Tab-separated table of C-alpha atoms in Angstrom:
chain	number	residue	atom	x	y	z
Y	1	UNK	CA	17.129	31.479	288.454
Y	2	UNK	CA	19.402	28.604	289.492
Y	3	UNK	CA	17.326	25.764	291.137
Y	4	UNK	CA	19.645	26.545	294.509
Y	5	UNK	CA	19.800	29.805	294.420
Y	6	UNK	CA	19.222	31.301	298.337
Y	7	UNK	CA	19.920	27.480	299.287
Y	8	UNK	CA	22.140	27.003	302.692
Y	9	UNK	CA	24.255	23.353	302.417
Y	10	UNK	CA	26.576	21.859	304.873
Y	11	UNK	CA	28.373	19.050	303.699
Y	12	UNK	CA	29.964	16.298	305.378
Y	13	UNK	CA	33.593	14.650	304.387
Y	14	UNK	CA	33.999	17.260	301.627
Y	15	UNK	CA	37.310	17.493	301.213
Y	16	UNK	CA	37.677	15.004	298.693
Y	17	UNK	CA	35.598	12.876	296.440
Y	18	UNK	CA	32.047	12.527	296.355
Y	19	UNK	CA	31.844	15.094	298.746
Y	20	UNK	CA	34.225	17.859	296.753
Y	21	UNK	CA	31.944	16.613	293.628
Y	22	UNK	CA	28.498	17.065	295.676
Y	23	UNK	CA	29.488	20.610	296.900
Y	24	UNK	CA	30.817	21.754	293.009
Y	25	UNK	CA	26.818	20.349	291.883
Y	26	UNK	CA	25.761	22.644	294.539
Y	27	UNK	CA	27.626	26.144	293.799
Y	28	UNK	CA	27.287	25.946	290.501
Y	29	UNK	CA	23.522	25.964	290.909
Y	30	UNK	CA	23.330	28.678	293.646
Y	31	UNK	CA	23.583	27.268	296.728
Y	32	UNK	CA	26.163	28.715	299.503
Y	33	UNK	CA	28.052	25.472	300.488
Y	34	UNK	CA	29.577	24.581	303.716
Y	35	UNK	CA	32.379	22.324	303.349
Y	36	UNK	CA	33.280	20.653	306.365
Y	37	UNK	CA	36.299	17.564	306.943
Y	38	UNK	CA	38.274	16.632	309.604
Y	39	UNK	CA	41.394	18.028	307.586
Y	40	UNK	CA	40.916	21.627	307.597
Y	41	UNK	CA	43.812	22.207	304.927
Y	42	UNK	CA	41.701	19.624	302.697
Y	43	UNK	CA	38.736	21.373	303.600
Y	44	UNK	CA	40.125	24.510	301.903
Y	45	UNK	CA	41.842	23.034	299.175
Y	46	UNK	CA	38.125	21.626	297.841
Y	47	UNK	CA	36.008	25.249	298.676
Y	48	UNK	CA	39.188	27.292	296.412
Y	49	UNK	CA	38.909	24.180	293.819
Y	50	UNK	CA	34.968	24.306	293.525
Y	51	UNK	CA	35.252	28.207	293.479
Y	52	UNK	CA	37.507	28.354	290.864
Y	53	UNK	CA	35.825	25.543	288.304
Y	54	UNK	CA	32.608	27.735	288.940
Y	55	UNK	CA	33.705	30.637	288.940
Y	56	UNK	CA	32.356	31.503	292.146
Y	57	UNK	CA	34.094	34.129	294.255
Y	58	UNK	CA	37.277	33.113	295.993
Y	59	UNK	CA	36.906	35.738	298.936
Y	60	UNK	CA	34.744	33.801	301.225
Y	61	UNK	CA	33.730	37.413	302.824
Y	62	UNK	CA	32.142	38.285	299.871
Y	63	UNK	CA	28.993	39.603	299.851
Y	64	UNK	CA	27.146	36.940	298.538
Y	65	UNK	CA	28.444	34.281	300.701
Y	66	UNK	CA	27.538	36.114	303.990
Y	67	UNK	CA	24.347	38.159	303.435
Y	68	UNK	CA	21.503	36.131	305.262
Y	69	UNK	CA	19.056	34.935	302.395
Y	70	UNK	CA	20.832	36.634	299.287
Y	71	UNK	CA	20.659	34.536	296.283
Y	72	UNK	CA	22.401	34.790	293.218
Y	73	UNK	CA	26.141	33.247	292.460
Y	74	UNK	CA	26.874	30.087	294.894
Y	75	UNK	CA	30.221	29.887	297.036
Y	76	UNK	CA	31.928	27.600	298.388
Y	77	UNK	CA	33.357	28.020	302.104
Y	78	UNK	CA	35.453	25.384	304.510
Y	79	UNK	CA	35.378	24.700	308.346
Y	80	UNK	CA	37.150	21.734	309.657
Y	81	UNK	CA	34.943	19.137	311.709
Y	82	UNK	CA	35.276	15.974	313.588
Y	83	UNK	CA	31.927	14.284	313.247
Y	84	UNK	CA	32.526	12.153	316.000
Y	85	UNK	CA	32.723	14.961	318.042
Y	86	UNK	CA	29.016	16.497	319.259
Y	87	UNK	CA	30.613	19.829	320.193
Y	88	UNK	CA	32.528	20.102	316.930
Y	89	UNK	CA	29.292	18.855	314.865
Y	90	UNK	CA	26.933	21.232	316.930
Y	91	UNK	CA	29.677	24.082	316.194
Y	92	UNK	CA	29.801	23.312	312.259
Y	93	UNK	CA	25.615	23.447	311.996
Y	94	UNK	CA	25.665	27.139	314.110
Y	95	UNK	CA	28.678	28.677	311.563
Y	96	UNK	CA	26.906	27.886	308.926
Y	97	UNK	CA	23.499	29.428	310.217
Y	98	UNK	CA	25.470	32.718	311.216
Y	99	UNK	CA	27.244	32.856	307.382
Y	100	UNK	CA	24.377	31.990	305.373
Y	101	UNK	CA	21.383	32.704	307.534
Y	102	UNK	CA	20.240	29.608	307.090
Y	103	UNK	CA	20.306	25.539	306.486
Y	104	UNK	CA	18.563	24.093	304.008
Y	105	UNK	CA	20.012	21.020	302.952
Y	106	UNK	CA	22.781	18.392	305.250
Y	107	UNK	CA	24.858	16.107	303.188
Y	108	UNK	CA	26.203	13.369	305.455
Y	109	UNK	CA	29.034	12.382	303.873
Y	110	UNK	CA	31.642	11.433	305.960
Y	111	UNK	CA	32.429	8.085	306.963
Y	112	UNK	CA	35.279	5.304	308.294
Y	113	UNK	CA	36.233	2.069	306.625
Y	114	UNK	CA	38.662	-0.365	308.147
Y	115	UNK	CA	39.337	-3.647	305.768
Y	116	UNK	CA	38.164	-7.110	307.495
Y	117	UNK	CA	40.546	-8.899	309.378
Y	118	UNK	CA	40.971	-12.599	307.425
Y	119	UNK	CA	39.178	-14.016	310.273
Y	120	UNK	CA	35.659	-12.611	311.700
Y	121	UNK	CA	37.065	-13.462	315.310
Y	122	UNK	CA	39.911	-11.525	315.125
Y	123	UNK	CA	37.637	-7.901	314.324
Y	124	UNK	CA	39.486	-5.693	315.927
Y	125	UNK	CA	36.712	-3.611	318.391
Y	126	UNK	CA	38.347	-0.105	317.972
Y	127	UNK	CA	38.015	-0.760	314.024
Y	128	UNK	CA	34.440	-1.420	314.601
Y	129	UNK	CA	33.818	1.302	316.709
Y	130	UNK	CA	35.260	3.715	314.736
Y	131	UNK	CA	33.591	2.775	311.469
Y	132	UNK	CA	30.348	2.889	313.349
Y	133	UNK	CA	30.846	5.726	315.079
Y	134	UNK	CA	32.023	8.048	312.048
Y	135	UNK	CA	29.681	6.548	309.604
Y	136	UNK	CA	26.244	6.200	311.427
Y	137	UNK	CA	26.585	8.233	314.690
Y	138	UNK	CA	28.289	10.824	312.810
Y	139	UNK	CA	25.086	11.203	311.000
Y	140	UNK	CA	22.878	11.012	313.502
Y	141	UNK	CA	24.915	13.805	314.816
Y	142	UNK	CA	24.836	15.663	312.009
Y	143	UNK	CA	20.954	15.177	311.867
Y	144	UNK	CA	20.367	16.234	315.502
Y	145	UNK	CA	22.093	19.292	315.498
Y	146	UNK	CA	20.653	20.451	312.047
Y	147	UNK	CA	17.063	19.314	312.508
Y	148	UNK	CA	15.909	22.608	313.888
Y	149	UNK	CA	16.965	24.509	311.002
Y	150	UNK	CA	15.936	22.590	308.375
Y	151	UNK	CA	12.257	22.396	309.924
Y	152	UNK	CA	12.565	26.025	309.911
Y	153	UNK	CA	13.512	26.234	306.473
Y	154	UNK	CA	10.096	26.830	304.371
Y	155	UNK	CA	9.360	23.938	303.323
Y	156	UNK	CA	12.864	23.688	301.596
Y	157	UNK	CA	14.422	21.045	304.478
Y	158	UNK	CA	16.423	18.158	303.055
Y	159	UNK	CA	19.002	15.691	304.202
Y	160	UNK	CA	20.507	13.666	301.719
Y	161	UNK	CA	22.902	10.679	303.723
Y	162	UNK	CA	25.474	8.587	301.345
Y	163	UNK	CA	24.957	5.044	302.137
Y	164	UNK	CA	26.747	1.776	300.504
Y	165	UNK	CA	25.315	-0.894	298.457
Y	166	UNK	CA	27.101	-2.730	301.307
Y	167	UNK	CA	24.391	-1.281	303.355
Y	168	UNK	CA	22.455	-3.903	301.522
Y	169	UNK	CA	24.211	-6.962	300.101
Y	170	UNK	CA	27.456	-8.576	300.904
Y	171	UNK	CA	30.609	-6.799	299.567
Y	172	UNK	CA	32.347	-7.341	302.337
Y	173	UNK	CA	33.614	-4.811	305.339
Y	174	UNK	CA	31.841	-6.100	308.283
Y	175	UNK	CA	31.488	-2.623	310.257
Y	176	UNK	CA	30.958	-0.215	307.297
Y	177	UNK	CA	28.593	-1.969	306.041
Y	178	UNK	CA	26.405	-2.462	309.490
Y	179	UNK	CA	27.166	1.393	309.807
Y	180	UNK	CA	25.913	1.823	306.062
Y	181	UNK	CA	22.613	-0.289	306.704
Y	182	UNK	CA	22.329	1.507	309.778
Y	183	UNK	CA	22.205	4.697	308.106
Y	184	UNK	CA	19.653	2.993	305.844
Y	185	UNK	CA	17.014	2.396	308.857
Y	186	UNK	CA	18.129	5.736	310.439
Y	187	UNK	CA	16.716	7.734	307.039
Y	188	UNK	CA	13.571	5.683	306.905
Y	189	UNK	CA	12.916	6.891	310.756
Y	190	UNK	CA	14.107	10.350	310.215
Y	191	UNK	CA	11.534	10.715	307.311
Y	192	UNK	CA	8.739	9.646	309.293
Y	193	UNK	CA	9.770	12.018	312.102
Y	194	UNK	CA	10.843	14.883	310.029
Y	195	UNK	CA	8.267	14.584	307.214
Y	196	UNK	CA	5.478	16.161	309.188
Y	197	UNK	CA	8.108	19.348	310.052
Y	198	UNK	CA	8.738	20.275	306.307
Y	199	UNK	CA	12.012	17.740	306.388
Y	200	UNK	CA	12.627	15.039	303.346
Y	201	UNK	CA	15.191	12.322	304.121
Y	202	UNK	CA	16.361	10.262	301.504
Y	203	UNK	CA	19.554	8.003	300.907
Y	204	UNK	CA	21.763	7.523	298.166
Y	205	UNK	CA	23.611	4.261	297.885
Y	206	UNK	CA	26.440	4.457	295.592
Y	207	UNK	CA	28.184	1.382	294.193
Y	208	UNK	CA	32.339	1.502	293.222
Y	209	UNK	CA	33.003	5.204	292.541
Y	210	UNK	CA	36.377	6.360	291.503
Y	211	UNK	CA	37.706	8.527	294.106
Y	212	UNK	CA	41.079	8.771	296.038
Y	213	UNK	CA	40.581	5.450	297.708
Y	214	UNK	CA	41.403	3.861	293.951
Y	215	UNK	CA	44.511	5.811	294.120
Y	216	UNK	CA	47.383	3.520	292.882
Y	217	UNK	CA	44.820	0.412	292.355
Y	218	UNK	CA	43.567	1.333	288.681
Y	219	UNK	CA	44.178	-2.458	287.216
Y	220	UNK	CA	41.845	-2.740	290.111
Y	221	UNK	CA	39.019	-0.476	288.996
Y	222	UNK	CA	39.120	-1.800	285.194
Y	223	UNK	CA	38.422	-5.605	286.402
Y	224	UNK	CA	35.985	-4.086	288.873
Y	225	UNK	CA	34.510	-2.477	286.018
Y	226	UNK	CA	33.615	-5.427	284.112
Y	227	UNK	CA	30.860	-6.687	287.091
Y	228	UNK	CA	29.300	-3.668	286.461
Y	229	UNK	CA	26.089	-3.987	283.419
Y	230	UNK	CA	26.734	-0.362	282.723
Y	231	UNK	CA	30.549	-1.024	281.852
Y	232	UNK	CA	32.106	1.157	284.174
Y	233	UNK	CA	32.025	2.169	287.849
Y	234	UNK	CA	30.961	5.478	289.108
Y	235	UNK	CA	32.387	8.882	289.197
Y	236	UNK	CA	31.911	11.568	292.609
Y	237	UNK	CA	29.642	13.580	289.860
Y	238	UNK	CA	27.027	10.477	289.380
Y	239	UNK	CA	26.356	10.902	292.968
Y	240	UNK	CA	26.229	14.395	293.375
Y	241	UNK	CA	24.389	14.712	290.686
Y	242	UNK	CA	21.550	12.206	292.710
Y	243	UNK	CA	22.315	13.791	295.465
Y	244	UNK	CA	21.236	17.514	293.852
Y	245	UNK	CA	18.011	15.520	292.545
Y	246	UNK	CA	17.080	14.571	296.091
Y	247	UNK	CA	17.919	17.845	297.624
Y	248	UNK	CA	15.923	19.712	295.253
Y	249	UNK	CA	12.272	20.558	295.209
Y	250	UNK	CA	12.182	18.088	291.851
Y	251	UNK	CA	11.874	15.326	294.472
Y	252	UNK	CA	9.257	17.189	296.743
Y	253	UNK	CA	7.493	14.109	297.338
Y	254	UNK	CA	9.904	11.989	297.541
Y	255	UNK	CA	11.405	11.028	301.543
Y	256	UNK	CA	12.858	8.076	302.864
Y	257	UNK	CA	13.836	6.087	300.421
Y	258	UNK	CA	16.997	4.361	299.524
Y	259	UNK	CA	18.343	5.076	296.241
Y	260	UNK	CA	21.085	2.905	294.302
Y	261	UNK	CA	23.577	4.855	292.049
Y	262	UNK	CA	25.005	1.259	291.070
Y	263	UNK	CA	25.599	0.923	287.863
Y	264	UNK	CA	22.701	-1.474	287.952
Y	265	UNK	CA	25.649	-4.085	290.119
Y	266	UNK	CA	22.476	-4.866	292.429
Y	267	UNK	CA	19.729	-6.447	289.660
Y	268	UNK	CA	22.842	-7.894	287.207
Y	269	UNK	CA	25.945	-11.083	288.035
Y	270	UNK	CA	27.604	-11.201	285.121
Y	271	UNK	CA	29.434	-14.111	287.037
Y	272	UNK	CA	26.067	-15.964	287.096
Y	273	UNK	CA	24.934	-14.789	283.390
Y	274	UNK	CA	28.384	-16.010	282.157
Y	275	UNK	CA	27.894	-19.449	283.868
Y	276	UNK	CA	23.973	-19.628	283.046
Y	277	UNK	CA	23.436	-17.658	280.588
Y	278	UNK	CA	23.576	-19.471	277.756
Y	279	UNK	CA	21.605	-22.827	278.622
């Protein structure tokens, strides 16, 4: 028995990424898989691509993917949603309640990143609103709508958010990384709230991870790479791969925590060891 199997997941910004990644971890251990993004045709494109690598069935009316409770193979299916919109959010949670049954486990995944202006005073305020408002409200959205069903889910209720490590040290981006410690002090209050309902809320905070927002800048990535101990930056799989951990009853006692996927960049400056070091 896969450690998902009968498992109901709705997953945030899935089209691409750590989110495409996160919902292929998922399938291939037996979950039924929700993809949601605000570009439907991306959306798709991701739930085909993680049923073909797994071999899951590309009929989304199959009977696996709609039979309340069934277990067995996983599938992947795709709805387009805006988080920033409560009706669309609210929408997303009841689909995938009427297709699976269920909802076990939310991924919030989805988020908004604007680069800084050069100078603080000239932030633009739609910027800021919109990073805030996709990253952290669309969360709290997320959690608000799904909160029922996960209580109701035997003991089995998880959500799993994808924060930053510029949710907790300087690496710049002014409102993603308020909306990413936001998110951080968001989970530690949803734990304590959902904790005595049969819900675990943890947070994953990845460091660089190689996913379409590298496109084009891979000189970048390799001198990025060096300032990480590990030698490398991340790929979408070491998340989802945390992610799985966290959502899974391997981490049954384990809520509202923040956990780095860094590449140990948090506890190690090779700019400092290099200058230091030695003496």
């Amino acid at each position: 028995m896969a450690r998902f199997d009968g498992y109901a997941v709705l997953i945030t910004g899935a089209g691409q990424g750590i989110g495409e990644a996160t919902a292929r971890r998922f399938v291939s251990e037996g979950a039924r898989v929700l993809l949601t993004d605000l570009d439907k045709a991306r959306a798709k494109k991701a739930a085909a691509a993680v049923n073909e690598s797994v071999g899951a069935p590309a009929d989304a009316d199959a009977p696996d993917a709609s039979s309340p409770g069934s277990t067995g193979r996983g599938v992947a299916e795709a709805l387009a949603c805006d988080v920033a919109d409560r009706t669309a959010v609210e929408a997303a949670v009841a689909h995938a309640v009427r297709r699976f049954g269920r909802l076990d486990v939310l991924v919030n995944n989805a988020y908004s990143c604007h680069p800084d202006a050069p100078l603080f005073e000239d932030e633009s305020d739609d910027d800021w609103h919109q990073d805030l408002d996709i990253t952290l409200n669309g969360a709290y959205r997320c959690a608000r709508a799904a909160m029922p069903h996960l209580a109701a889910a035997d003991g089995r209720g998880a959500i799993v958010n994808i924060g930053s490590v510029n949710g907790l040290y300087d690496f710049g981006n002014h409102a993603y990384s308020a909306a990413k410690a936001g998110l951080g002090s968001l989970t530690r209050t949803l734990a304590g709230h959902g904790g005595p309902r049969g819900v675990r809320v943890n947070l994953i905070a990845p460091g660089t991870i190689r996913t379409n927002a590298w496109d084009g800048r891979e000189a970048v990535i390799e001198r990025v790479s060096e300032l990480y101990p590990l030698g490398r930056v991340g790929e979408p799989e070491d998340i989802a791969s945390a992610v799985a951990f966290l959502a899974s009853r391997d981490a049954a006692w384990i809520t509202g925590v923040t956990l780095p996927v860094d590449g140990g960049v948090l506890v190690s400056s090779p700019v400092v060891r290099g200058t230091f070091g030695n003496e």
